[in-house]
Every structure is written in structure tokens, then in C-alpha cells.
mmCIF file of C-alpha atoms in Angstrom:
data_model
loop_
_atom_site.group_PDB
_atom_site.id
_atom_site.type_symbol
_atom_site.label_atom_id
_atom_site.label_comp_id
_atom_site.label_asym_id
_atom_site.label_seq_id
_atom_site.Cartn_x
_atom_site.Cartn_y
_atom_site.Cartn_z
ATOM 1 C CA UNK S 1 0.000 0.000 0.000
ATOM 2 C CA UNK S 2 2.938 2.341 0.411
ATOM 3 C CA UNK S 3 2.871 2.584 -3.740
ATOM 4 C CA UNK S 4 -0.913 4.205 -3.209
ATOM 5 C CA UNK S 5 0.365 6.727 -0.325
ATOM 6 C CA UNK S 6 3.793 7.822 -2.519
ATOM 7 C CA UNK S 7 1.513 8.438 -5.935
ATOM 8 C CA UNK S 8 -0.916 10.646 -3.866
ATOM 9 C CA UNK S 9 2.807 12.631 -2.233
ATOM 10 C CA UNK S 10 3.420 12.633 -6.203
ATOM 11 C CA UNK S 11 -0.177 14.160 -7.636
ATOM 12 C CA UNK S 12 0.014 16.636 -5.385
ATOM 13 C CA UNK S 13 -1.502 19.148 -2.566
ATOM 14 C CA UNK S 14 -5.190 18.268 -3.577
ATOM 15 C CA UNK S 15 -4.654 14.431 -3.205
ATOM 16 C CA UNK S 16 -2.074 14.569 -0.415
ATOM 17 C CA UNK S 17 -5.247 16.686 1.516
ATOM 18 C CA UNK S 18 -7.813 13.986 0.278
ATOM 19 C CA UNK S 19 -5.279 11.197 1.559
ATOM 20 C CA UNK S 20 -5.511 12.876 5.123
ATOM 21 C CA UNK S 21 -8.775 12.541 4.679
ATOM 22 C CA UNK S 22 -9.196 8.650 3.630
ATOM 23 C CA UNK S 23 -6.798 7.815 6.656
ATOM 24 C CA UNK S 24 -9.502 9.072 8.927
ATOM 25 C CA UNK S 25 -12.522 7.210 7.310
ATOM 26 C CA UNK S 26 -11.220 3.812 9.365
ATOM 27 C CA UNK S 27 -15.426 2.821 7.959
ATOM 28 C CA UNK S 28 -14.618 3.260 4.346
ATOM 29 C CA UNK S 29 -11.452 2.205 3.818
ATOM 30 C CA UNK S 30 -8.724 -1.276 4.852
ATOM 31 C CA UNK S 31 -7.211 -0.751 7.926
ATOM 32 C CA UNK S 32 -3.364 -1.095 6.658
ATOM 33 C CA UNK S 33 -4.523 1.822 3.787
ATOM 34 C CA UNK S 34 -5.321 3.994 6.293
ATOM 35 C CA UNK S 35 -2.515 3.244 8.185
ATOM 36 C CA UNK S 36 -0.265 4.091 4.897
ATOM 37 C CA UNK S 37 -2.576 7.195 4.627
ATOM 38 C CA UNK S 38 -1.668 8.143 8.118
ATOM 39 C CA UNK S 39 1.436 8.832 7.183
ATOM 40 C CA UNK S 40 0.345 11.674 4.858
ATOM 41 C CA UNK S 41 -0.692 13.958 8.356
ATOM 42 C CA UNK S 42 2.040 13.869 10.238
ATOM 43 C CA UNK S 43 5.357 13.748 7.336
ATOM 44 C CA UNK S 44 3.656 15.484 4.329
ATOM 45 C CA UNK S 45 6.740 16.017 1.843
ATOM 46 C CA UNK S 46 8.096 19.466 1.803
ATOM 47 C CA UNK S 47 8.718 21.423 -1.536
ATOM 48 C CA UNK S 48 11.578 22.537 -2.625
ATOM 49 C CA UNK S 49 13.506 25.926 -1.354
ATOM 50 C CA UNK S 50 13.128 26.954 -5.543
ATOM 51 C CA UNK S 51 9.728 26.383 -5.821
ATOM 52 C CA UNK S 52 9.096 28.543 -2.514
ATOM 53 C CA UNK S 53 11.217 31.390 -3.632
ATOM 54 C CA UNK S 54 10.001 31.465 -7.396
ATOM 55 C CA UNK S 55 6.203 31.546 -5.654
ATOM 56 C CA UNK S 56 7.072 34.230 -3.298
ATOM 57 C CA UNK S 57 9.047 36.362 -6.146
ATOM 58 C CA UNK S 58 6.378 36.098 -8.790
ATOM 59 C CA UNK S 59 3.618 36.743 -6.112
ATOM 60 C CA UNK S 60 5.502 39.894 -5.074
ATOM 61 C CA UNK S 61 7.461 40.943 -8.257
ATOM 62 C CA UNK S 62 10.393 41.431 -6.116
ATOM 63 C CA UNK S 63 13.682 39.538 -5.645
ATOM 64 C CA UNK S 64 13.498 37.465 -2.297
ATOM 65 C CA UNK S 65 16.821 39.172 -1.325
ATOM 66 C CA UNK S 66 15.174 42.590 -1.557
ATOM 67 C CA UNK S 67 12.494 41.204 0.405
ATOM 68 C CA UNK S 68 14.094 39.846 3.362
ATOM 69 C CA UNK S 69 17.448 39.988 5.333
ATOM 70 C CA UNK S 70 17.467 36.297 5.709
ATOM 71 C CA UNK S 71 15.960 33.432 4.235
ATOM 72 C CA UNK S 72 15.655 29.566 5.712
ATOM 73 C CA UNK S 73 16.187 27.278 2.993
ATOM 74 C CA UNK S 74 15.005 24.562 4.714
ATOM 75 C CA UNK S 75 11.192 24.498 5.843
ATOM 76 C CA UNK S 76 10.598 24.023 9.412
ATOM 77 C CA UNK S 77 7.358 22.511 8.734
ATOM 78 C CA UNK S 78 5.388 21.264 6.271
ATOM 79 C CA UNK S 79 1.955 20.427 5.663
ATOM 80 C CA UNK S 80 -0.024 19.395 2.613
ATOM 81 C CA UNK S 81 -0.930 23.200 1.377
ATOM 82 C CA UNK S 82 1.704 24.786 2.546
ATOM 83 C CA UNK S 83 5.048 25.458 4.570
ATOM 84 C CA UNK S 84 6.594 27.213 7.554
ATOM 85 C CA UNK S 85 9.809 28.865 6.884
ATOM 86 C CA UNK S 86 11.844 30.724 9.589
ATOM 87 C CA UNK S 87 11.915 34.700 8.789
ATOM 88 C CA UNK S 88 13.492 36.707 11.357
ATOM 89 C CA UNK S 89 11.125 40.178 11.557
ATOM 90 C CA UNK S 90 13.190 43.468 10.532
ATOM 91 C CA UNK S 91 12.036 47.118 10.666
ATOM 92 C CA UNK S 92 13.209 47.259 6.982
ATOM 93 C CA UNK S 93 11.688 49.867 5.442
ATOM 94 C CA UNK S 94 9.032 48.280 2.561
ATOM 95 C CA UNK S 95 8.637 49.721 -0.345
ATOM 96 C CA UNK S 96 6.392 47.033 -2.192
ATOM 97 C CA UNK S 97 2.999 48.914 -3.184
ATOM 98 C CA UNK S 98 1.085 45.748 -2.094
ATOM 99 C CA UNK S 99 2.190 45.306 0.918
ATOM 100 C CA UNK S 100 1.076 47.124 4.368
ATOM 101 C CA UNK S 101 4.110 48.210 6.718
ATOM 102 C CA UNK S 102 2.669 48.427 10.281
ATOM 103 C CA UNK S 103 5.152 51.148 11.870
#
């Protein structure tokens, strides 16, 4: 069953989150699927630090370097949607015209 849980990591966010789902639903589905599925809420796989930064720079039409002092490579956490990166806060001055500055 680990070939069913490693296609869903493969497909992507929408069937990584339905996974999570199915591992719950003990009723509906074979006990050692849902234990595969399991897996899927508490290791989802983590994308990779180009993918994050080519999201964040298109989003924001800025460089990543002009956007922060420092940026963690590696995700602290990782869930099927998204990620938590660590970001130490600055009082940089921001410039971007879409984002709000609380001073």
C-alpha cells in the first residue's frame, strides 16, 4: 500500500489533503490503507527551497533578497498546502505597493 500513499505525495496538494482525509474514514477504507494514509498527516513532503522562492518572487514581483534579510532554505514545517519557513522580523523599510508596513 505504500505505492498508493507515494503516488498521492506525487499528484500533489489536492490528493495529499484527500489522503488525510481517507486515513480518517477507518469505515470506508482497509485498515493497513489507512494506516499508509496516516502517514500523509504527520510527514507530508516538503517542496523545494526553488519552488518557494520562485512563488514568493512572482507573487511579489520582487527579488526574495530585496524582500528579506534572511531566508531559511530549509522548511521548518510542512503540511499538505503549505510550509513554515523561519523569517526573522526586521524594521526594513518596505517599499512594495502591495504590501502594508505596520510602523
Amino acid at each position: 500500500m505504500s505505492w498508493f500513499r507515494r503516488s498521492l505525495e506525487a499528484a500533489g496538494p489536492a490528493f495529499i489533503k484527500w489522503g488525510q482525509w481517507a486515513a480518517s474514514r477507518h469505515d470506508l477504507f482497509p485498515k493497513d490503507l489507512c494506516e499508509q494514509l496516516e502517514m500523509l498527516q504527520s510527514s507530508a513532503p516538503a517542496h523545494s527551497f526553488w519552488y518557494t522562492k520562485r512563488v514568493i518572487e512572482r507573487s511579489l514581483g520582487m527579488p526574495i533578497d530585496q524582500l528579506f534579510d534572511t531566508f531559511e532554505e530549509q522548511a521548518l514545517a510542512s503540511g499538505s498546502i503549505g510550509q513554515v519557513r523561519g523569517i526573522p522580523l526586521c524594521m526594513r523599510p518596505c517599499t512594495h505597493p502591495n504590501i502594508n508596513c505596520m510602523r
